[in-house]
PDB file of C-alpha atoms in Angstrom:
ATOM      1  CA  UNK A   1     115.779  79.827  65.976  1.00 58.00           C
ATOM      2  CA  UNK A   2     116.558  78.891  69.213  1.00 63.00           C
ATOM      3  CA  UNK A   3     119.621  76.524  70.060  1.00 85.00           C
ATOM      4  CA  UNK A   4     119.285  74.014  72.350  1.00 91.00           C
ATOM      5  CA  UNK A   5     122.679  72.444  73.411  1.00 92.00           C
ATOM      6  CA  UNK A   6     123.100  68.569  74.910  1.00 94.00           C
ATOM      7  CA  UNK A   7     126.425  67.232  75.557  1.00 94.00           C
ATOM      8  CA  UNK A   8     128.614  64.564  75.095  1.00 94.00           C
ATOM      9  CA  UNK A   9     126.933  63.633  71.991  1.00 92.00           C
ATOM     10  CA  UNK A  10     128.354  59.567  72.948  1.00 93.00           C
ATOM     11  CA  UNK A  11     129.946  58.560  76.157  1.00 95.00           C
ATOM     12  CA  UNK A  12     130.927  54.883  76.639  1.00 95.00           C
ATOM     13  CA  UNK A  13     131.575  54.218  80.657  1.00 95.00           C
ATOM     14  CA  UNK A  14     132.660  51.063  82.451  1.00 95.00           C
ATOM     15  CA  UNK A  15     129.481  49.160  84.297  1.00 96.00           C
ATOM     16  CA  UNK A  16     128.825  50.940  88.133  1.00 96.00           C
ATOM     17  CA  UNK A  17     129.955  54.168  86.918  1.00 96.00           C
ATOM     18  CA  UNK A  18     128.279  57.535  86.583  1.00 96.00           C
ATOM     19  CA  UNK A  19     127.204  59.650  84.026  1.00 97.00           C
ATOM     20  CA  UNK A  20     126.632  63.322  83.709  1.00 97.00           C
ATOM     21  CA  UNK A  21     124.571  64.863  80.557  1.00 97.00           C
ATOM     22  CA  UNK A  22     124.135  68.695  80.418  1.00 96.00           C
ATOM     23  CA  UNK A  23     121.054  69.986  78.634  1.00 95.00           C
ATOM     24  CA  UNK A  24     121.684  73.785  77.661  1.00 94.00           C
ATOM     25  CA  UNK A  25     119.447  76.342  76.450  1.00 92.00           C
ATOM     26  CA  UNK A  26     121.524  79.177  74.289  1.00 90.00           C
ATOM     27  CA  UNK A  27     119.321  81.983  73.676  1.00 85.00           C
ATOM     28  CA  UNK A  28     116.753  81.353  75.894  1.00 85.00           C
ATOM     29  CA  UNK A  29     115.524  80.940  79.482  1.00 86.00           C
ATOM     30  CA  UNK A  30     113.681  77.414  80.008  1.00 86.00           C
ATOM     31  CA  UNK A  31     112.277  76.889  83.384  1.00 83.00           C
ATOM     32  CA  UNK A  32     111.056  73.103  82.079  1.00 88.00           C
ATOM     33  CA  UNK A  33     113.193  70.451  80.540  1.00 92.00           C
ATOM     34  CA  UNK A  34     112.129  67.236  79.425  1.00 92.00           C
ATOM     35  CA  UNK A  35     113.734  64.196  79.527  1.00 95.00           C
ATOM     36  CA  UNK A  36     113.755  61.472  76.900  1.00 94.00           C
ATOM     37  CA  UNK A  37     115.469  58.037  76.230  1.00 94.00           C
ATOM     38  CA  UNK A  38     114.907  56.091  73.109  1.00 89.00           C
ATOM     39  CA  UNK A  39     115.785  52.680  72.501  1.00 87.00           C
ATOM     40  CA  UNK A  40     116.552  51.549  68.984  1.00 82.00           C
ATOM     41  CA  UNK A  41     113.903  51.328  66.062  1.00 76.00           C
ATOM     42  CA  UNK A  42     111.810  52.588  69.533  1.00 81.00           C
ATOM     43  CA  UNK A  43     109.903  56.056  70.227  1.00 82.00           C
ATOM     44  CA  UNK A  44     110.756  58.452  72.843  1.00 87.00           C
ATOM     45  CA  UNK A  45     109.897  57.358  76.189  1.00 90.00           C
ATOM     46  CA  UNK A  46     109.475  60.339  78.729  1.00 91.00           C
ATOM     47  CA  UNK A  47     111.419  59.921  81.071  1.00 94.00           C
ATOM     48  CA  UNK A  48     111.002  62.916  83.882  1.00 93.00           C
ATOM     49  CA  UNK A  49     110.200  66.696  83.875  1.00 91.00           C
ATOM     50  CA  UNK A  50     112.540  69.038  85.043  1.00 89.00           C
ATOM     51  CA  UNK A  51     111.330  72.166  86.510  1.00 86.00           C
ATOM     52  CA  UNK A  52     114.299  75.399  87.255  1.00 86.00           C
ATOM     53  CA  UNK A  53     114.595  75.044  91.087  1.00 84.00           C
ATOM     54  CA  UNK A  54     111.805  72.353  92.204  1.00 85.00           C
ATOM     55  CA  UNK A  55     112.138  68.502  92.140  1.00 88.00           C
ATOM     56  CA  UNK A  56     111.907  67.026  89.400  1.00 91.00           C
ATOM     57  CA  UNK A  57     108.875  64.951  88.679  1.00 91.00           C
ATOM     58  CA  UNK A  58     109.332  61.330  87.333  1.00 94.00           C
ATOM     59  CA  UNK A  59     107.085  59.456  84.701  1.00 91.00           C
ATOM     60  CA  UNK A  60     105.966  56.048  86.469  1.00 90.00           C
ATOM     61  CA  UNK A  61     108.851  53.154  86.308  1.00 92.00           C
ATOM     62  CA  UNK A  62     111.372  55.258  86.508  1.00 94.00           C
ATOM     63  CA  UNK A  63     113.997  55.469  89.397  1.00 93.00           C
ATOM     64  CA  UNK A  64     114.628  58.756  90.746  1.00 93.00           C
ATOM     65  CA  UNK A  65     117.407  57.590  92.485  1.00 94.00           C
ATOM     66  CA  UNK A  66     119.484  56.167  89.240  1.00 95.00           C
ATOM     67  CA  UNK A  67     118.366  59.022  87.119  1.00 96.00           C
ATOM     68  CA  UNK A  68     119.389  62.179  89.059  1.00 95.00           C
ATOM     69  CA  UNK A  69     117.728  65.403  87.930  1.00 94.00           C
ATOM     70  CA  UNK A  70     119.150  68.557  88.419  1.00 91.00           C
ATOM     71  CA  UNK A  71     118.068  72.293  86.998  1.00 89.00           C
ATOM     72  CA  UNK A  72     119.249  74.493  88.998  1.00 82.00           C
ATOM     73  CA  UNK A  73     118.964  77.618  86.391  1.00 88.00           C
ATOM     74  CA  UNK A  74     116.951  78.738  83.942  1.00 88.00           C
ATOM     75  CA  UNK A  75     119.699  77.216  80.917  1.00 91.00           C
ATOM     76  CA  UNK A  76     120.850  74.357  82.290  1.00 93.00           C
ATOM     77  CA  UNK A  77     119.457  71.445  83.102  1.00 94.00           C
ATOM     78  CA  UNK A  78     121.405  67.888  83.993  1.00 95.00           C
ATOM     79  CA  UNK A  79     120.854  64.314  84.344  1.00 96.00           C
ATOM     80  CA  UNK A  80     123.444  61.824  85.695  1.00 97.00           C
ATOM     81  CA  UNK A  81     122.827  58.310  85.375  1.00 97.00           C
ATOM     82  CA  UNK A  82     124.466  56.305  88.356  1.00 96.00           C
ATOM     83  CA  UNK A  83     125.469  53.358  88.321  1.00 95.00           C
ATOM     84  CA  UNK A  84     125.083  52.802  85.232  1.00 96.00           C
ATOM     85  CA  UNK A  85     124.265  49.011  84.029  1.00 95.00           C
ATOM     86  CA  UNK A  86     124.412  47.815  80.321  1.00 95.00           C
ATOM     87  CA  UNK A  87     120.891  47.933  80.276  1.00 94.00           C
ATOM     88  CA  UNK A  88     121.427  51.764  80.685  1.00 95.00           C
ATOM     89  CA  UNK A  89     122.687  51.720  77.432  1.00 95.00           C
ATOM     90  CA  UNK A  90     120.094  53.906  75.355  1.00 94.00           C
ATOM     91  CA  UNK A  91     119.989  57.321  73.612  1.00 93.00           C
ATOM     92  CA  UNK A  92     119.224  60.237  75.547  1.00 95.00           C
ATOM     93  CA  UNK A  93     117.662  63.207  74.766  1.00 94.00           C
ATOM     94  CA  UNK A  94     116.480  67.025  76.367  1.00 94.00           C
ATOM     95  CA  UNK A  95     114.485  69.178  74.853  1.00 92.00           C
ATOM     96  CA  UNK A  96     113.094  72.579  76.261  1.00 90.00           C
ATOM     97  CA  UNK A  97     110.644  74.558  77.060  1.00 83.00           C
ATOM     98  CA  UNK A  98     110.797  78.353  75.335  1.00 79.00           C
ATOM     99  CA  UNK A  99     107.292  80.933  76.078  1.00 71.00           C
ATOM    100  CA  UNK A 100     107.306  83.335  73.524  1.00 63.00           C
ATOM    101  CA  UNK A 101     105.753  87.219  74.319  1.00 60.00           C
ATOM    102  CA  UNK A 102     102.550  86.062  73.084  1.00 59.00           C
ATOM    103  CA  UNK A 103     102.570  83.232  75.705  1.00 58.00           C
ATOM    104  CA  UNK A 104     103.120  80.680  73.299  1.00 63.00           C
ATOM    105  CA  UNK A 105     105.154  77.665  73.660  1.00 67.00           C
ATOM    106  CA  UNK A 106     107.472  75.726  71.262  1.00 74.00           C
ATOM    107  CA  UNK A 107     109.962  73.142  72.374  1.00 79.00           C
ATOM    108  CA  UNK A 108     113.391  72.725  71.126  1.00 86.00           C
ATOM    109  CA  UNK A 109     115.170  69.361  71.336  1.00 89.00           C
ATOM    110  CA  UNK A 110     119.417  68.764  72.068  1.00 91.00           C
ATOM    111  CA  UNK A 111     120.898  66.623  69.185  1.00 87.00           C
ATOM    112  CA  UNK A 112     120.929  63.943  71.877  1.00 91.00           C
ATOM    113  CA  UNK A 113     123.695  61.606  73.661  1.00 94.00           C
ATOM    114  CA  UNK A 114     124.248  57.985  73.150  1.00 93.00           C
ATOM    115  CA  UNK A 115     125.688  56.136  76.414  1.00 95.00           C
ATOM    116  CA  UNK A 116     126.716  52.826  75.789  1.00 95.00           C
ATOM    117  CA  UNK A 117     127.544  51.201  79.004  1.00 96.00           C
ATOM    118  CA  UNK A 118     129.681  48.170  79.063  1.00 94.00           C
TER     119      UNK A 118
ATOM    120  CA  UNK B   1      95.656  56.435  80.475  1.00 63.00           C
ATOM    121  CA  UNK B   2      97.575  57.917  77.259  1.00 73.00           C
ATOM    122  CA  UNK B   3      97.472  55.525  73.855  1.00 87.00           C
ATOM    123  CA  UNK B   4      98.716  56.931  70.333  1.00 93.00           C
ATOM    124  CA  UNK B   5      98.959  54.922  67.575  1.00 94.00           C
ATOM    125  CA  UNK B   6     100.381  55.253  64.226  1.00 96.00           C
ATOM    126  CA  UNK B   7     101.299  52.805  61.357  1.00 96.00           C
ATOM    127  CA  UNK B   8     105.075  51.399  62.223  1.00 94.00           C
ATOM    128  CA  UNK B   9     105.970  51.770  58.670  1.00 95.00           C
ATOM    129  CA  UNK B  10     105.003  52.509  55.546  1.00 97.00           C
ATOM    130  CA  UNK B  11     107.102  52.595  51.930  1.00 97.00           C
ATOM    131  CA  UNK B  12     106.287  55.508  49.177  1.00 97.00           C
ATOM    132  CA  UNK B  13     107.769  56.525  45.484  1.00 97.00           C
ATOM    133  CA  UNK B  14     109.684  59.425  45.071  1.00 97.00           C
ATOM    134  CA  UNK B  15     107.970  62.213  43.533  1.00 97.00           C
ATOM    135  CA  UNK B  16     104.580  60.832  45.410  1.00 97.00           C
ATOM    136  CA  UNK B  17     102.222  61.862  48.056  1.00 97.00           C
ATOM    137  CA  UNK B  18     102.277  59.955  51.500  1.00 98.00           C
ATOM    138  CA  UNK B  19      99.661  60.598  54.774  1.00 98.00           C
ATOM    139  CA  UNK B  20     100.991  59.234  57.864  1.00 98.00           C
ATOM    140  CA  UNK B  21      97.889  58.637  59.739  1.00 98.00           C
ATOM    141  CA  UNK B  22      97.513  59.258  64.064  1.00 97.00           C
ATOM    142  CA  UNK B  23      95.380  58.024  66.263  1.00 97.00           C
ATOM    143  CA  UNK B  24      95.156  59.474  70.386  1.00 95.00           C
ATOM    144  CA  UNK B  25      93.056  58.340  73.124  1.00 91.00           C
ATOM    145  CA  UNK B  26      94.609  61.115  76.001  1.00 85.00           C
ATOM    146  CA  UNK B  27      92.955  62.193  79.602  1.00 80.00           C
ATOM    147  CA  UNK B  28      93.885  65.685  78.514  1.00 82.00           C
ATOM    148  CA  UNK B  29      95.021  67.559  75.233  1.00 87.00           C
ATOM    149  CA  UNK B  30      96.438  70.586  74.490  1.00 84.00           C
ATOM    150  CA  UNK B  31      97.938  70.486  70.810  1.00 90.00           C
ATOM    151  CA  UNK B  32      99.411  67.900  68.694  1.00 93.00           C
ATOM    152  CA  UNK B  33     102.865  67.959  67.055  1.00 92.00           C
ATOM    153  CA  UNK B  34     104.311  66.435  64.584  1.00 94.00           C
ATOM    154  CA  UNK B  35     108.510  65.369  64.267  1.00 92.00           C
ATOM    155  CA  UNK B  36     110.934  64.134  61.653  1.00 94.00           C
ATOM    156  CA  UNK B  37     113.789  61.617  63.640  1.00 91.00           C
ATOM    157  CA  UNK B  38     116.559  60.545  60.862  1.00 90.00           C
ATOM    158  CA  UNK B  39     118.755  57.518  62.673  1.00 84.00           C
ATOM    159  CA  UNK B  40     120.731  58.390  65.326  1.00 79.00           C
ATOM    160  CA  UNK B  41     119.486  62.017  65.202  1.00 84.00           C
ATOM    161  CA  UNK B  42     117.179  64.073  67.690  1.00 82.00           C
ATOM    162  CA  UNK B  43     113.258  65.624  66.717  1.00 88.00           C
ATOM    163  CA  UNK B  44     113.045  68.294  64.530  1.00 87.00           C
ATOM    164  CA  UNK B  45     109.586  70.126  64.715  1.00 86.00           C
ATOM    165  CA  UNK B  46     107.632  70.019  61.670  1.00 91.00           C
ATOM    166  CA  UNK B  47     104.101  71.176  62.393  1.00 90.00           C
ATOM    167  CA  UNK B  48     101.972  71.912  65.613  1.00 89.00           C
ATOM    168  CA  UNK B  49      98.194  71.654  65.537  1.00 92.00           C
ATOM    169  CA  UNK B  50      95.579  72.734  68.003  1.00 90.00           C
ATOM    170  CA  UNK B  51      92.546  73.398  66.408  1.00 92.00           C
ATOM    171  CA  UNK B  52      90.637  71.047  64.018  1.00 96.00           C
ATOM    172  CA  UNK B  53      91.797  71.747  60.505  1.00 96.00           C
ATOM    173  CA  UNK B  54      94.462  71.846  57.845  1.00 96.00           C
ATOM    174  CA  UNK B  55      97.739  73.743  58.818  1.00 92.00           C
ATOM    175  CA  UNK B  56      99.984  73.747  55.164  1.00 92.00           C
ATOM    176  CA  UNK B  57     104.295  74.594  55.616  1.00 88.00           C
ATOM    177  CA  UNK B  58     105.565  73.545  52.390  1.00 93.00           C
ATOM    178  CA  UNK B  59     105.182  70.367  50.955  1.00 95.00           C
ATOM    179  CA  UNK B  60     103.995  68.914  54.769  1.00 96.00           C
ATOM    180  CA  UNK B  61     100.650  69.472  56.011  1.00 96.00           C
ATOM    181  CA  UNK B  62      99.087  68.769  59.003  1.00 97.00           C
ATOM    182  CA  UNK B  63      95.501  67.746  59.530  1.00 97.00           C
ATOM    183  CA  UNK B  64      93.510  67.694  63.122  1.00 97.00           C
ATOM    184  CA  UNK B  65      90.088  66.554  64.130  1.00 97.00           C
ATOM    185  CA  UNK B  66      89.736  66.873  68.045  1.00 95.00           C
ATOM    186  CA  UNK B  67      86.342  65.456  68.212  1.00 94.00           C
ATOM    187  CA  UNK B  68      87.724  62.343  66.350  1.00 95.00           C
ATOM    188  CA  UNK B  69      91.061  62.054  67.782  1.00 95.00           C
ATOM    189  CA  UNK B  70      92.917  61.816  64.859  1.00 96.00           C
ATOM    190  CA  UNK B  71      95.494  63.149  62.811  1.00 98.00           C
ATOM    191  CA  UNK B  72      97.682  62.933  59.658  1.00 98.00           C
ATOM    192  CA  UNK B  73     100.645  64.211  58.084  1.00 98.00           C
ATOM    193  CA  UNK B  74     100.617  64.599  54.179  1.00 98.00           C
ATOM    194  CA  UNK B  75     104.288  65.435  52.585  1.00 97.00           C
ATOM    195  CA  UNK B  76     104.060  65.918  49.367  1.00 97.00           C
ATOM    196  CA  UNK B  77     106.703  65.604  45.987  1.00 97.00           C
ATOM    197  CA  UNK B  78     108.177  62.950  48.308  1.00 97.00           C
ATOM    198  CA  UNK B  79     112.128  63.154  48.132  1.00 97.00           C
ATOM    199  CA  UNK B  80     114.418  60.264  48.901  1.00 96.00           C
ATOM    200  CA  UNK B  81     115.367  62.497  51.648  1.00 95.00           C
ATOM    201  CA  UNK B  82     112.293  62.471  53.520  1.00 97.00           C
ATOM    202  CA  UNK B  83     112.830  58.453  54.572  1.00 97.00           C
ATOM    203  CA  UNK B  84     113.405  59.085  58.414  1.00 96.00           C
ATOM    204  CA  UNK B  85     110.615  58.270  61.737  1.00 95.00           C
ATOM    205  CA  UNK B  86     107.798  60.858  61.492  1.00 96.00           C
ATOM    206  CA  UNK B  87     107.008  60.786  65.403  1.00 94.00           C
ATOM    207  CA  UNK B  88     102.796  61.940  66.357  1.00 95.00           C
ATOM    208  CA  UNK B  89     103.161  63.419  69.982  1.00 93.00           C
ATOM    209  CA  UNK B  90     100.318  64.948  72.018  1.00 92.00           C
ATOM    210  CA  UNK B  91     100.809  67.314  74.526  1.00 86.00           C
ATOM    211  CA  UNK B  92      98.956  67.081  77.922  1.00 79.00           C
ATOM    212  CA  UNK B  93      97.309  70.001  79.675  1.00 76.00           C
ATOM    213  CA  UNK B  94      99.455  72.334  81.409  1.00 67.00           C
ATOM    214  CA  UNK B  95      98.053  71.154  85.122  1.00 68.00           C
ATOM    215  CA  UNK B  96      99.147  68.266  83.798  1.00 67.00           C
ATOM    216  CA  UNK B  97     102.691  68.973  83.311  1.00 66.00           C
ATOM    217  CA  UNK B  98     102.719  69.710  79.747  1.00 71.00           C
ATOM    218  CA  UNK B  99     104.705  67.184  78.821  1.00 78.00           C
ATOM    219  CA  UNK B 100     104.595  65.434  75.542  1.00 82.00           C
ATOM    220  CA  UNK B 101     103.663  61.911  74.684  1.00 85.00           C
ATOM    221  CA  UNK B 102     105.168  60.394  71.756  1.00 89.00           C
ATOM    222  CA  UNK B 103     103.347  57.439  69.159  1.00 91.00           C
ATOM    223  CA  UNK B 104     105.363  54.990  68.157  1.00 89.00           C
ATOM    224  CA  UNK B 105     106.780  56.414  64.822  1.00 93.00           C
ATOM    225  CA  UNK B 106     106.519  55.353  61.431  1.00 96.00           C
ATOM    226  CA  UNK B 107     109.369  54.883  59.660  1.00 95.00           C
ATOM    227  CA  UNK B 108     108.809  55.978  56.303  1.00 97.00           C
ATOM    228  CA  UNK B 109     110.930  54.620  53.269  1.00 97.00           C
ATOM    229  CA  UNK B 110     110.894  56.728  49.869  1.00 97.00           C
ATOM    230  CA  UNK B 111     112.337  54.268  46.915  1.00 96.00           C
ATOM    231  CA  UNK B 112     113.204  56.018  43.873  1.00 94.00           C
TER     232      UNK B 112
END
């Protein structure tokens, strides 16, 4: 099945520092990324969708300017979190788009990165 | 405005059957999937729905009524390791983005 690759798996940064998380897909071209952030014992909260060279478009009460979207090809996918604040501190996570030949869709998620922020 | 709900937890035997019951109120819907989160872990698919019925993978099936807004997930022979989140997500339309909306989770305990 198709791979979907998200890395670091855990990064812990020093408060006002900046964060880059790749999103990649492996076997597959994705021209839409989601991302996620889940606080614990919480559900996935949708954070923005990423679309291969547009803007990326933000679910409401989220910052575009602290989250930083990026997707500049059809694999790869980023999100940097500047900044970053202790509040920050969540569990992030990417998942993909993949269209099959008969037009249908199935989405793929990345194993996820923990930032703690301190 | 988007509102799924689902039981927060619930606590089953081993060997048992379990239905995790879902709820949507969405402005638009295009399918309804259904994930498995173990701690610390990311989604792994376990059934997609569309149209109203039973879709059977296994020992999980997946049950839809559109007109009702609801849906459940039955696992069956329950094994201890099936305690994890079972996450109900509906997808919106594709003018819409696409994207999809996640319930709260149940986190489902299996005790021998």
């Amino acid at each position: 099945g198709a791979v979907v690759s998200q890395h670091p798996s855990w990064v812990i940064c020093k408060s006002g520092t900046s964060v880059k998380i790749e999103c990649r897909s492996l076997d597959f071209q994705a021209t839409t990324m989601f991302w996620y952030r889940q606080f614990p014992k919480q559900s996935l909260m949708l954070m923005a969708t990423s679309n291969e060279g547009s803007k990326a478009t933000y679910e409401q009460g989220v910052e575009k300017d602290k989250f930083l979207i990026n997707h500049a090809s059809l694999t790869l996918s980023t999100l940097t979190v500047t900044s970053a604040h202790p509040e920050d501190s969540s569990f992030y996570i990417c998942s993909a788009r993949e269209m099959d030949w008969g037009n249908h869709e199935k989405l793929f998620f990345g194993s996820g990165t923990q930032l703690s922020v301190l | 405005g988007q509102n799924i709900d689902q039981p927060t937890e619930m606590t089953a035997t081993e060997g048992a059957i379990v239905q995790i019951n879902c709820t949507y109120q969405t402005s638009g819907f295009n399918g309804l999937f259904w994930y498995q989160q173990h701690a610390g872990e990311a989604p792994t698919f376990l059934s997609y729905n569309v149209l109203d019925g039973l879709e059977e993978k296994g020992r999980f099936s997946s049950f839809l009524s559109r007109s009702k807004g609801y849906s459940y997930l039955l696992l069956k022979e329950l094994q201890m390791k099936d305690s994890a989140s079972y996450l109900c997500a509906v997808r919106a339309l594709y003018n819409q983005g696409g994207k999809l909306i996640f319930g709260q989770g149940t986190e489902l305990s299996v005790k021998p």
